[in-house]
Short mmCIF file of C-alpha atoms and ligand atoms in Angstrom, two decimals:
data_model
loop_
_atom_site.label_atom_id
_atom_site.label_comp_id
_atom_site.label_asym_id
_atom_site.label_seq_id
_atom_site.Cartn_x
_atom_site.Cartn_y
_atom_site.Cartn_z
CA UNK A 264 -83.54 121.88 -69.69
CA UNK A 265 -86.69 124.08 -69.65
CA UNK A 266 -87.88 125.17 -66.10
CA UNK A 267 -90.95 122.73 -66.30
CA UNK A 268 -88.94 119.47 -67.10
CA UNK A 269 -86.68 121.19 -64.18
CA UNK A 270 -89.66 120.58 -61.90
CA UNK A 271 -90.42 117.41 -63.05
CA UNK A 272 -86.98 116.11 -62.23
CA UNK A 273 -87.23 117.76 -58.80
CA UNK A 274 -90.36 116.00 -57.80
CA UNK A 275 -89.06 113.41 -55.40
CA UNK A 276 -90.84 110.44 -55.87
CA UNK A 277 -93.04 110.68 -58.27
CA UNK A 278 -94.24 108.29 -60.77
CA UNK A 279 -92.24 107.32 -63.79
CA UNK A 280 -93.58 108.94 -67.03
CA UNK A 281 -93.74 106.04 -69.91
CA UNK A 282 -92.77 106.81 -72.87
CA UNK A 283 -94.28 103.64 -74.11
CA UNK A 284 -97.65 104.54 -74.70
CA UNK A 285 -97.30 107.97 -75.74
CA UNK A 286 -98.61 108.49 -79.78
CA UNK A 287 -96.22 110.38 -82.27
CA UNK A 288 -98.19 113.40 -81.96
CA UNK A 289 -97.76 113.97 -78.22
CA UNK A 290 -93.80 112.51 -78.37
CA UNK A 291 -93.39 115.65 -80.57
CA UNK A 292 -94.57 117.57 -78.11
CA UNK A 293 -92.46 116.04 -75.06
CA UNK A 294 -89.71 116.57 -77.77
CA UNK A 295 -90.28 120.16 -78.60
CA UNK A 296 -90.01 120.64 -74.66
CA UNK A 297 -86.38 118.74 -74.24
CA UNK A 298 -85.65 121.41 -77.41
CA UNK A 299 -85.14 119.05 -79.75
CA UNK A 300 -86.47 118.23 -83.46
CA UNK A 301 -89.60 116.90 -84.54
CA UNK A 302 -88.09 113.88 -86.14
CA UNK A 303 -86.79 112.68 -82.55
CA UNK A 304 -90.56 111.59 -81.83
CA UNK A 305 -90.02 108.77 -85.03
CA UNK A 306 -86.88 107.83 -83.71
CA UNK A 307 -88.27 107.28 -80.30
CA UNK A 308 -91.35 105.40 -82.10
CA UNK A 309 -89.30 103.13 -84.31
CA UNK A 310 -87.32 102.21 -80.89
CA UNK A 311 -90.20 101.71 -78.35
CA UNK A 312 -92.91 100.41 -80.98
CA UNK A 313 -90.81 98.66 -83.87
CA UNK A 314 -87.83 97.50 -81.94
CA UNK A 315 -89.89 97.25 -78.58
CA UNK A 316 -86.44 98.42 -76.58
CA UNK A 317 -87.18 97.96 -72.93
CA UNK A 318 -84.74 100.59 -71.71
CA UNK A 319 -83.95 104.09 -72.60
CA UNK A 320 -80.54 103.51 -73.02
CA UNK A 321 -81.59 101.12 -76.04
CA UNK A 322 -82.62 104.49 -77.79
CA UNK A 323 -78.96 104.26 -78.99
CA UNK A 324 -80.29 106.54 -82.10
CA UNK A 325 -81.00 109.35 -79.28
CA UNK A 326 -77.45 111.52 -78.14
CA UNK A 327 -76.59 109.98 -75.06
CA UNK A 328 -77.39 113.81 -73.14
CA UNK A 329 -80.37 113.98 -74.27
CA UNK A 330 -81.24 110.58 -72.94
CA UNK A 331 -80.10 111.17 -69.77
CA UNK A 332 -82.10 114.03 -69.87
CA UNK A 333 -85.03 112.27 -70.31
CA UNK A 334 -84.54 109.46 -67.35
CA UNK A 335 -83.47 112.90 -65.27
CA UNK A 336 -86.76 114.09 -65.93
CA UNK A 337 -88.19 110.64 -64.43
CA UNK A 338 -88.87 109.55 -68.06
CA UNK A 339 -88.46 105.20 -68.80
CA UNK A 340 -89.64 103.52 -71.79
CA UNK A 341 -92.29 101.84 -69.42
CA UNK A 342 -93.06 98.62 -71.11
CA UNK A 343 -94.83 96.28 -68.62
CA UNK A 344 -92.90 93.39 -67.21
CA UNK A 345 -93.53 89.65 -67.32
CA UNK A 346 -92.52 89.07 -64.09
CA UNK A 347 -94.42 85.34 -63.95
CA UNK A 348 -95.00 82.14 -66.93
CA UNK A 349 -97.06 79.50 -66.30
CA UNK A 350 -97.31 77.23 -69.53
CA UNK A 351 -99.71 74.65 -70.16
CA UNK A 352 -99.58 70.98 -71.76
CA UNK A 353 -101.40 72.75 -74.97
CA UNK A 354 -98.53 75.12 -75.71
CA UNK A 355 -100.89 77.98 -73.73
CA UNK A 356 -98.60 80.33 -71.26
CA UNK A 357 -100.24 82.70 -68.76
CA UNK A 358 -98.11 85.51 -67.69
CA UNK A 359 -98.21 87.63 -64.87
CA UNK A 360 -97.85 91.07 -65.70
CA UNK A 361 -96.08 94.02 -63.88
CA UNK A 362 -97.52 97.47 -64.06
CA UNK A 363 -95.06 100.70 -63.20
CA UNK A 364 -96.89 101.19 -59.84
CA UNK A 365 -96.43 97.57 -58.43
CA UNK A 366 -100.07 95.91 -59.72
CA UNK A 367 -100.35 93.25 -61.76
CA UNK A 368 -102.38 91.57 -64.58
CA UNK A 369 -102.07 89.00 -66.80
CA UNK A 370 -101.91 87.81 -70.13
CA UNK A 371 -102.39 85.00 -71.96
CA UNK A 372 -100.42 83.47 -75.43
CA UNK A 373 -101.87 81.00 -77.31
CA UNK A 374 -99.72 79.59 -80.15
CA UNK A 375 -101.64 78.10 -82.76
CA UNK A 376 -104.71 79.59 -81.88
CA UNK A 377 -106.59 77.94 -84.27
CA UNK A 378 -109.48 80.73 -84.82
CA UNK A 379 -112.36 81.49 -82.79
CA UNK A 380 -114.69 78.67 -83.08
CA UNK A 381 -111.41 76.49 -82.47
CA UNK A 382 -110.15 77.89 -79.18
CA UNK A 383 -108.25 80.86 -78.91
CA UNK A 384 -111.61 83.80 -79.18
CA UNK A 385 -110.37 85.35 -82.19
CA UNK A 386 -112.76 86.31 -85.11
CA UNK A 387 -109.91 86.53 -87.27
CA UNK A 388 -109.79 83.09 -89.23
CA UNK A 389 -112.66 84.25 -91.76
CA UNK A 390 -109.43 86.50 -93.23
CA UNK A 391 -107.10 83.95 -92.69
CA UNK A 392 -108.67 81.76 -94.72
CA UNK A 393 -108.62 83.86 -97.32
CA UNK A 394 -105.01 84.74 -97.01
CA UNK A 395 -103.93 81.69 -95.91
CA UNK A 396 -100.40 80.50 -97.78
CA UNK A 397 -99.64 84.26 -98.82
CA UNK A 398 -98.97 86.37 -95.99
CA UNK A 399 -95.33 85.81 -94.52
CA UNK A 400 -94.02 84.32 -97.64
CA UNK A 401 -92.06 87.62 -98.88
CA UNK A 402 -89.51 85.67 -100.61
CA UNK A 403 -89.43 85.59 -104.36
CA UNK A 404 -90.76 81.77 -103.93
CA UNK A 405 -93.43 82.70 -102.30
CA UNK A 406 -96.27 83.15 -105.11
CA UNK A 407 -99.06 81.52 -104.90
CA UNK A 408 -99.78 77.83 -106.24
CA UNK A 409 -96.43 77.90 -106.59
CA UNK A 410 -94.56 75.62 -104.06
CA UNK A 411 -92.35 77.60 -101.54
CA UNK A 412 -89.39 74.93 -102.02
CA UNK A 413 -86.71 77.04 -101.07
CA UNK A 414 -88.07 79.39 -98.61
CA UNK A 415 -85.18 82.42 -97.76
CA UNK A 416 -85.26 81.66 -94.05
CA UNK A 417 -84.27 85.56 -93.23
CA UNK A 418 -88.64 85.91 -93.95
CA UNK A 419 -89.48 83.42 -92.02
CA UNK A 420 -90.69 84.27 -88.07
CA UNK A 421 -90.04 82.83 -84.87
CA UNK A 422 -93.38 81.22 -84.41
CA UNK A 423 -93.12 79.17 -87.76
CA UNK A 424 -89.87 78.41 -87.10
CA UNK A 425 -91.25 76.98 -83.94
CA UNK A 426 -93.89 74.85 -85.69
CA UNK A 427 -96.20 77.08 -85.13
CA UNK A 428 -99.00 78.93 -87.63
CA UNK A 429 -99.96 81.61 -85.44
CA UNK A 430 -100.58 82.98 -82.12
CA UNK A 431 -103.24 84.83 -80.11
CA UNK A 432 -102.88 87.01 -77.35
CA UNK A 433 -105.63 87.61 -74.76
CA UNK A 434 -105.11 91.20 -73.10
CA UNK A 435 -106.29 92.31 -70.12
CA UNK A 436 -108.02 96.10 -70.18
CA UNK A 437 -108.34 96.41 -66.59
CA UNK A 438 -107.23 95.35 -62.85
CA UNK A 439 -110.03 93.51 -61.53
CA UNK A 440 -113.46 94.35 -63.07
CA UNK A 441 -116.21 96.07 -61.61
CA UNK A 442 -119.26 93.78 -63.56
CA UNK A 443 -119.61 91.45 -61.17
CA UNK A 444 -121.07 88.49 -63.30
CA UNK A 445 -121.53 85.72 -61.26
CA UNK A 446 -119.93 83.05 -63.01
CA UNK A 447 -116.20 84.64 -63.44
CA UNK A 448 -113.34 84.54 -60.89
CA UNK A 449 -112.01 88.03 -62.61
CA UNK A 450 -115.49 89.54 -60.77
CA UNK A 451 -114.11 88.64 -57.50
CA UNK A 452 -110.95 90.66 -57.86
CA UNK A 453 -113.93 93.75 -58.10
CA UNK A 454 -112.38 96.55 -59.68
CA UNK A 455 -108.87 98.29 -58.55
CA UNK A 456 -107.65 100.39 -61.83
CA UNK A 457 -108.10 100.59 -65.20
CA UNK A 458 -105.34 100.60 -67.34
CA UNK A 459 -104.14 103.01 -70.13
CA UNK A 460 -103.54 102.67 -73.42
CA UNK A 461 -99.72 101.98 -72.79
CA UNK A 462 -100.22 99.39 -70.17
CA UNK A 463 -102.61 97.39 -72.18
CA UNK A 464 -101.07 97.38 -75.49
CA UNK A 465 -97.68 96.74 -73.81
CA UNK A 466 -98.72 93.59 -72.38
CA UNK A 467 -98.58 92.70 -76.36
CA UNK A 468 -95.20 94.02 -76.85
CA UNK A 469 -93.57 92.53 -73.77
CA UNK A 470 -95.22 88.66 -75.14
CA UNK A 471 -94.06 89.37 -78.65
CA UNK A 472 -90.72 89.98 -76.84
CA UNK A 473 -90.95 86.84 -75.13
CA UNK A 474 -91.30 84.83 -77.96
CA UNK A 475 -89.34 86.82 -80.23
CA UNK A 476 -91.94 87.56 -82.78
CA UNK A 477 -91.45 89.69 -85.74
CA UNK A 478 -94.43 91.43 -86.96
CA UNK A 479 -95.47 91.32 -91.22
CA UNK A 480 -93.91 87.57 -90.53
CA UNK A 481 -95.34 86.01 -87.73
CA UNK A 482 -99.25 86.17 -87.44
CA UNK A 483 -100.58 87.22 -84.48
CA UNK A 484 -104.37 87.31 -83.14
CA UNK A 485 -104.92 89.43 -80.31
CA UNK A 486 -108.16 88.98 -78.13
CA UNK A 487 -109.64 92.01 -75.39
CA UNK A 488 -110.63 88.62 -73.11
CA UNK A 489 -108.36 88.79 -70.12
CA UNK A 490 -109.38 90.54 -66.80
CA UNK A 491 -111.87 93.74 -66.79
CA UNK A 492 -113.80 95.20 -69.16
CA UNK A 493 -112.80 97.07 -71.71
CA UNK A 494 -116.22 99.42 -73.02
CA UNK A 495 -115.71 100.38 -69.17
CA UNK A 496 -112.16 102.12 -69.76
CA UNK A 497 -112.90 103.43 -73.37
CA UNK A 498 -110.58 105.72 -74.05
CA UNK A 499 -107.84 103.86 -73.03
CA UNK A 500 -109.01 100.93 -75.10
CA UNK A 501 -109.38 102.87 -78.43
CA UNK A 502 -105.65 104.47 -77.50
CA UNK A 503 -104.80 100.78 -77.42
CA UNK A 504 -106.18 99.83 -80.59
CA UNK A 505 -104.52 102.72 -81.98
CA UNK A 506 -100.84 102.14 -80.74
CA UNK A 507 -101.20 98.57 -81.92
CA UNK A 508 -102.92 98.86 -85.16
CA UNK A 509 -101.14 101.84 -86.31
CA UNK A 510 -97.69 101.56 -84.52
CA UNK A 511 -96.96 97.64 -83.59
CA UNK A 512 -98.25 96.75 -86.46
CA UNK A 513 -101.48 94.23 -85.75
CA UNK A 514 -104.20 94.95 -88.02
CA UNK A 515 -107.32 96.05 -86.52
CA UNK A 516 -108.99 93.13 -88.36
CA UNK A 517 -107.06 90.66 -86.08
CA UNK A 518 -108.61 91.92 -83.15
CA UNK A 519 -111.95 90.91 -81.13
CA UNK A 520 -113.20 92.64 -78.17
CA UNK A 521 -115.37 91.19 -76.15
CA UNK A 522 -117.48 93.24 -74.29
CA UNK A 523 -120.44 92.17 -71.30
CA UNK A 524 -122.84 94.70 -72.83
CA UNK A 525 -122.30 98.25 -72.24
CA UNK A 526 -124.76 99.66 -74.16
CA UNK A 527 -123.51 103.48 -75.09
CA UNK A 528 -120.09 102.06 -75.61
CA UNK A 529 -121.43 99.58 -78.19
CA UNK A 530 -122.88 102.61 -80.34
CA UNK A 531 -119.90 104.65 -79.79
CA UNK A 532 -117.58 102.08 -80.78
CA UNK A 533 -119.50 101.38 -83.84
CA UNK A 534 -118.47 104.86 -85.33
CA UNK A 535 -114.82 104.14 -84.72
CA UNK A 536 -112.56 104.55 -87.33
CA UNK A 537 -110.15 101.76 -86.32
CA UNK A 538 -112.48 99.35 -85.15
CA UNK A 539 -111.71 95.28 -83.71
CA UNK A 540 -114.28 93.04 -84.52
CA UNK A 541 -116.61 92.73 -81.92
CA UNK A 542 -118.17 89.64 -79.34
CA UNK A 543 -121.03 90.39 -77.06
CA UNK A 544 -121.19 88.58 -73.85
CA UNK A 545 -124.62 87.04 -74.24
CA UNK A 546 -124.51 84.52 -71.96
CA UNK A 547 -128.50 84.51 -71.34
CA UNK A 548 -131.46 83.98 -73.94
CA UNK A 549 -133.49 86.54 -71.94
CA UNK A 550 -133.34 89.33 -69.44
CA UNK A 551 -134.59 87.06 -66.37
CA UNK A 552 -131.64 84.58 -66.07
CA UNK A 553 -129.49 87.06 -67.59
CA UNK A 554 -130.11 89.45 -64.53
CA UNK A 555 -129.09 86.36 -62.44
CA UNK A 556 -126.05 85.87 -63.84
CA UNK A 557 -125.51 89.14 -65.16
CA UNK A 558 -126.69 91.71 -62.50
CA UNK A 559 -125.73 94.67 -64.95
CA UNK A 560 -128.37 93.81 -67.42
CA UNK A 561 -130.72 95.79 -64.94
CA UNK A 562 -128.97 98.44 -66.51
CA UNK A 563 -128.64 97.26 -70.05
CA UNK A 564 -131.75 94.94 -71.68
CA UNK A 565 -130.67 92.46 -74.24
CA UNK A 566 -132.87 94.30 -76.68
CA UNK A 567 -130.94 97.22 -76.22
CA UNK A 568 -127.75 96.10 -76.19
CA UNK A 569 -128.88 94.18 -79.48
CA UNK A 570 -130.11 97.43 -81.13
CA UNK A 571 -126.76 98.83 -80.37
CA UNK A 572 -125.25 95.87 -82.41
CA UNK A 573 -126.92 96.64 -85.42
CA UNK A 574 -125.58 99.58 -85.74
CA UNK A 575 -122.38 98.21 -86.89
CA UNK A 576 -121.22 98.71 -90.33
CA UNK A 577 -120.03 95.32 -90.36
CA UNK A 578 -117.40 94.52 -93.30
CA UNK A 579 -118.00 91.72 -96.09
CA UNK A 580 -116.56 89.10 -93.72
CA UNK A 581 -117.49 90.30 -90.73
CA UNK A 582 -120.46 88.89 -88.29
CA UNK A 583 -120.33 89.13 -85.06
CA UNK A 584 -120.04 87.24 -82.51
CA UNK A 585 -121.93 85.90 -79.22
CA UNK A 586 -120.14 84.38 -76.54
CA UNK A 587 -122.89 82.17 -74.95
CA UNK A 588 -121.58 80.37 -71.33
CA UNK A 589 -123.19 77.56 -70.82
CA UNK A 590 -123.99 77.08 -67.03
CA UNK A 591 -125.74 73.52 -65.41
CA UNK A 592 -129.09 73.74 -65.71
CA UNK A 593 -129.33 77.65 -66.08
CA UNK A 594 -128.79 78.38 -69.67
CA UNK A 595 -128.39 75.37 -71.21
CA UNK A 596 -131.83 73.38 -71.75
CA UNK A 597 -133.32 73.49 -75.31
CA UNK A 598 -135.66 76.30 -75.10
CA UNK A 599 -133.27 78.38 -74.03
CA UNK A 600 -131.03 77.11 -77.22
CA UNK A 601 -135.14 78.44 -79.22
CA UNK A 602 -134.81 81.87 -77.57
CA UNK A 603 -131.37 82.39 -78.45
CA UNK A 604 -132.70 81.23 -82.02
CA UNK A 605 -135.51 83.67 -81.65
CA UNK A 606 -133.37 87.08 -80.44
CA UNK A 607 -130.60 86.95 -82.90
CA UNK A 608 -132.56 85.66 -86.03
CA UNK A 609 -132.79 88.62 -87.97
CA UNK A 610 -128.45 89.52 -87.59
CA UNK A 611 -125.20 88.39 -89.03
CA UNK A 612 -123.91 86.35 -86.04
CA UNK A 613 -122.20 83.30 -84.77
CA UNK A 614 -122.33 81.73 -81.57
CA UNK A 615 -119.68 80.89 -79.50
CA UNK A 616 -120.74 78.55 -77.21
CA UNK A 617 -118.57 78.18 -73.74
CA UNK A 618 -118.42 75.49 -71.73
CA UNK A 619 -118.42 77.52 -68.30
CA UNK A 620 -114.76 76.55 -66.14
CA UNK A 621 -115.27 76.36 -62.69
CA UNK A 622 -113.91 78.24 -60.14
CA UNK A 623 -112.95 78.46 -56.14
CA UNK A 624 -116.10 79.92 -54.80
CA UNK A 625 -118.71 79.90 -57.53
CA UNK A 626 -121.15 78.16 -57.19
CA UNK A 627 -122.49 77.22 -60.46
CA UNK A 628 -121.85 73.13 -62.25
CA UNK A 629 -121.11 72.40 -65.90
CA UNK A 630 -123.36 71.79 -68.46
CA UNK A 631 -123.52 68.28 -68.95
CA UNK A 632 -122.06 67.44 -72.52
CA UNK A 633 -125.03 65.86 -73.92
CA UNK A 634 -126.88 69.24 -73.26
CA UNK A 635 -123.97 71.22 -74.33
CA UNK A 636 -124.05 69.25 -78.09
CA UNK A 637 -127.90 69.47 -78.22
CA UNK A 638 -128.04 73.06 -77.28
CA UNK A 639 -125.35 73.59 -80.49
CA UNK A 640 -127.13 71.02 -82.92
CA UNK A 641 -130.08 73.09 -82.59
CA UNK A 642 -128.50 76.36 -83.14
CA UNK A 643 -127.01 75.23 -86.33
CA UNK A 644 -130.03 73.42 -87.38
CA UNK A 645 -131.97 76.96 -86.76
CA UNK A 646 -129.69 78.53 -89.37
CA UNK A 647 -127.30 79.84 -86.95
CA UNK A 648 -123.80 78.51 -86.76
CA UNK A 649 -122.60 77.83 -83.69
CA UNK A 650 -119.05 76.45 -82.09
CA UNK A 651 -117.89 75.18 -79.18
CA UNK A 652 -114.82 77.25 -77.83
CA UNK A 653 -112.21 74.33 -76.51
CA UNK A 654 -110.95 75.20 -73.56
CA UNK A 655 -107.21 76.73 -73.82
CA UNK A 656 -104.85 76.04 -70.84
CA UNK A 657 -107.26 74.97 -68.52
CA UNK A 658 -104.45 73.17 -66.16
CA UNK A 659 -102.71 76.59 -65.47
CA UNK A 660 -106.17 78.61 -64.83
CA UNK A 661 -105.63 80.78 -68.07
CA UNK A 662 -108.89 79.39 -69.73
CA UNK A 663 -111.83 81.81 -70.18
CA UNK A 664 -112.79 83.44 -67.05
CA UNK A 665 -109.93 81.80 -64.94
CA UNK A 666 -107.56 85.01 -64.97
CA UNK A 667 -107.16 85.54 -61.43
CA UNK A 668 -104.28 85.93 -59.60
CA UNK A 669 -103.52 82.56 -58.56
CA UNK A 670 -99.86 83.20 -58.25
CA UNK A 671 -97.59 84.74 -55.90
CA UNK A 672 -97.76 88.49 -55.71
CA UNK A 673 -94.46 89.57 -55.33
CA UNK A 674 -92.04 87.47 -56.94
CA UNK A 675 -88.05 87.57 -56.93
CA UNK A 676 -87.36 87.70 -60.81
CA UNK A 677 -88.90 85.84 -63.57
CA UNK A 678 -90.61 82.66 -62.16
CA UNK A 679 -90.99 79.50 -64.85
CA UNK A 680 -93.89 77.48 -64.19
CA UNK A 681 -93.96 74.37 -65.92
CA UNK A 682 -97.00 72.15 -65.59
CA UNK A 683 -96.48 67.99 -66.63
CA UNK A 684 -100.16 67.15 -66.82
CA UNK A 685 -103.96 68.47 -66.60
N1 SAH B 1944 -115.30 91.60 -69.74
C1 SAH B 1944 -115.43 91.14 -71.06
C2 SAH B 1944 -114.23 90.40 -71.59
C3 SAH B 1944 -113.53 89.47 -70.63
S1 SAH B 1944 -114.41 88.01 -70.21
C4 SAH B 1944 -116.67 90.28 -71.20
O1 SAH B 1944 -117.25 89.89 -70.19
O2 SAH B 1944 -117.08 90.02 -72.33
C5 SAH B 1944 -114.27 87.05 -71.70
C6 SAH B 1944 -115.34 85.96 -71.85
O3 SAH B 1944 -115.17 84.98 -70.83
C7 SAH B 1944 -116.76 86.50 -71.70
O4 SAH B 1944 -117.57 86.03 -72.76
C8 SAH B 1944 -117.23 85.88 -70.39
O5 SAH B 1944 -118.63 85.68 -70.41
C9 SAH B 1944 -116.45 84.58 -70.35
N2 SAH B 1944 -116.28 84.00 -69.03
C10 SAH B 1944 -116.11 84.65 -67.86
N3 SAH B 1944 -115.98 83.75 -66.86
C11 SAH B 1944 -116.05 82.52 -67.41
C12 SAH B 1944 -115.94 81.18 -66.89
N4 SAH B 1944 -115.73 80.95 -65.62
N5 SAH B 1944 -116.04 80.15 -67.76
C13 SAH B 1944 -116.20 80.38 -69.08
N6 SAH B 1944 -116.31 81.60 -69.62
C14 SAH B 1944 -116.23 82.67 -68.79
FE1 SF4 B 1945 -115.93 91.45 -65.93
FE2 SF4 B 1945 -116.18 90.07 -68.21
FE3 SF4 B 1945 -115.76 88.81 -65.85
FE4 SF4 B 1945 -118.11 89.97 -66.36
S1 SF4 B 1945 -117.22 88.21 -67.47
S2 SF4 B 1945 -116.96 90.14 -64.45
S3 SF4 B 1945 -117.49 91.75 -67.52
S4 SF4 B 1945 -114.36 90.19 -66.88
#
């Protein structure tokens, strides 16, 4: 053991190192300091990213010294724990989510998230559509117009085989958030951590666990929608993105970020490389009621935040997308529906509209429905096409804005929650 890994392991108490989160580059590193082969850093990503072990004594493919080594050294694979399930009447589980130093977030799985317009926040259907009936169906039977009669059940994945099409998974970026919008119970949290790139593509890897998902035959959406925001802990989000796109195995195309509006983020992320597809909080049709219920747009303008949009090299089927919350009487009346018309006319976009869920200690009503299908007719009739997100597991609190720790903080083992009715 070299002298520096000797120090590590003397340091009493400190804080587990995860090895989950840690890209092939740098594992090579940690390798080369244990004295050990390059090729060590694939074993260790095919057994943390591919097989999604939870301990390192799963590494079986590592000699059992040099694993010991490694958990000596304070080392564990690190994968966030689902300590918490609350599932909903719509097939929608929330899940309270561990972190190595005690706090917790949580995440959301949607099976059969039926694209974004339909639910789940995901811009991915425009690709599913096209690939619809091909992708999962490895077996020789599997070509297309041809009927999969005999379909070799070894290629087919756990969420077909449980009736299901496909699954989203809304992530959280952050603990608490620091935005402070006024109409979202995450705000109230205000802002203790962010997360790194390990914690918040983890949360992925400990659901897929959960559900036993295989990736290349199960198809999974995942959604940056849960608690905090994620243009406020960059780095960590693009690390994310990375680790999942390039090591779990989601496509980059599967993912949406949704972001409040942080305007130098927005241009930086549209130079990515690996880039998710991207939903702007709107929420306002101009800068007055925004500022209400979005005090950061004294920052930000929409017509900045706008310009920043454009300067996305969007893809053939890409648009993007803006999440509108409709709020009672603040948002919601028909000249708003004009301005919104009026700011976005000139870009490849969608609307998401969002019927705003209520919350302990906000202070805002719902739009009443009649408003909420006028305000959409007359975005589609303006050229615009609009959809009305339906509300995903509204009777655990895991719909849009309702991530908020509503469940005990410290609980003994994994706690089932099972709700009969809304
Ligand atoms: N921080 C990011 C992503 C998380 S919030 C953002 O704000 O975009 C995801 C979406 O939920 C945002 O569009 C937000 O406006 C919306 N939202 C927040 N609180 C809500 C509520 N109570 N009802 C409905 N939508 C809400
Ligand atoms: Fe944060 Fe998004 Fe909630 Fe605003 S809506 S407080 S940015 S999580």
């Amino acid at each position: 053991m070299s002298n520096k890994i000797k120090a590590i392991a003397s340091e009493v108490g400190s804080p587990p190192r995860a090895l989950f989160g840690m890209l092939p580059a740098e594992l090579k590193s940690l390798m080369e300091e244990f004295g050990q082969k390059g090729y060590r850093a694939g074993q260790i990503v095919e057994a943390i990213y591919h097989q999604r072990v939870a301990g390192i004594d799963e590494v079986t493919v590592l000699p059992v010294g040099l694993r010991e080594e490694l958990t000596g050294a304070g080392y564990t694979v690190g994968m966030p724990e689902i300590v918490q399930a609350a599932r909903s009447v719509d097939g929608t589980e929330r899940y309270l989510i561990r972190l190595a130093d005690g706090e917790t977030v949580e995440t959301v799985w949607m099976p059969d998230g039926d694209g974004g317009e339909r639910g789940d926040g995901s811009e991915a259907s425009a690709e599913e559509e096209a690939t619809d009936g091909l992708e999962g169906n490895t077996s020789e039977f599997a070509v297309p117009g041809v009927v999969a009669q005999k379909r070799d059940l070894r290629n087919v994945g756990a969420l077909e085989m449980s009736g299901y099409r496909r699954a989203t998974i809304c992530i959280s970026s952050q603990v608490g958030c620091a935005v402070n919008c006024q109409f979202c119970l995450t705000a109230k949290l205000g802002i203790k951590r962010n997360l790194t790139g390990g914690e918040i593509a983890g949360q992925v890897a400990a659901v897929l666990n959960r559900h036993g998902v295989k990736i290349g035959k199960d198809r999974i959406n995942l959604v940056f929608m849960g608690m905090g925001e994620p243009f406020l802990n960059y780095d960590e989000f693009i690390r994310s993105v990375e680790l999942l796109a390039r090591h779990i195995g989601i496509p980059e195309s599967r993912m949406t970020v949704s972001t409040s509006g942080i305007e130098p983020a927005i241009r930086r992320f549209a130079q990515e490389p690996l880039r998710p597809k991207l939903a702007l909080s709107l929420n306002a049709s101009n800068d007055e009621v925004r500022e209400q219920i979005m005090p950061i747009t004294r920052k930000w303008k929409i017509a900045a935040l706008l310009e920043a949009v454009k300067t996305l090299p969007l893809g053939k089927r890409e648009w993007v997308t803006f999440e509108y919350v409709l709020l009672g009487g603040v948002n919601d009346q028909p000249h708003h529906a004009r301005e919104v018309l009026d700011l976005l006319k000139d870009m490849r976009a969608k609307v998401n509209l969002i019927v705003w869920n209520p919350g302990p200690g906000i202070d805002y009503t719902q739009p009443k429905p009649e408003d909420v299908q006028v305000f959409q007719k007359m975005l589609i009739e303006g050229g615009m096409p609009a959809y009305i997100r339906r509300p995903r597991g509204r009777d655990i609190y895991a719909a849009c804005g309702q991530l908020k720790r509503t469940m005990s903080e410290e609980p003994a083992g994994l706690v089932e929650i099972q709700r009969a009715s809304v």
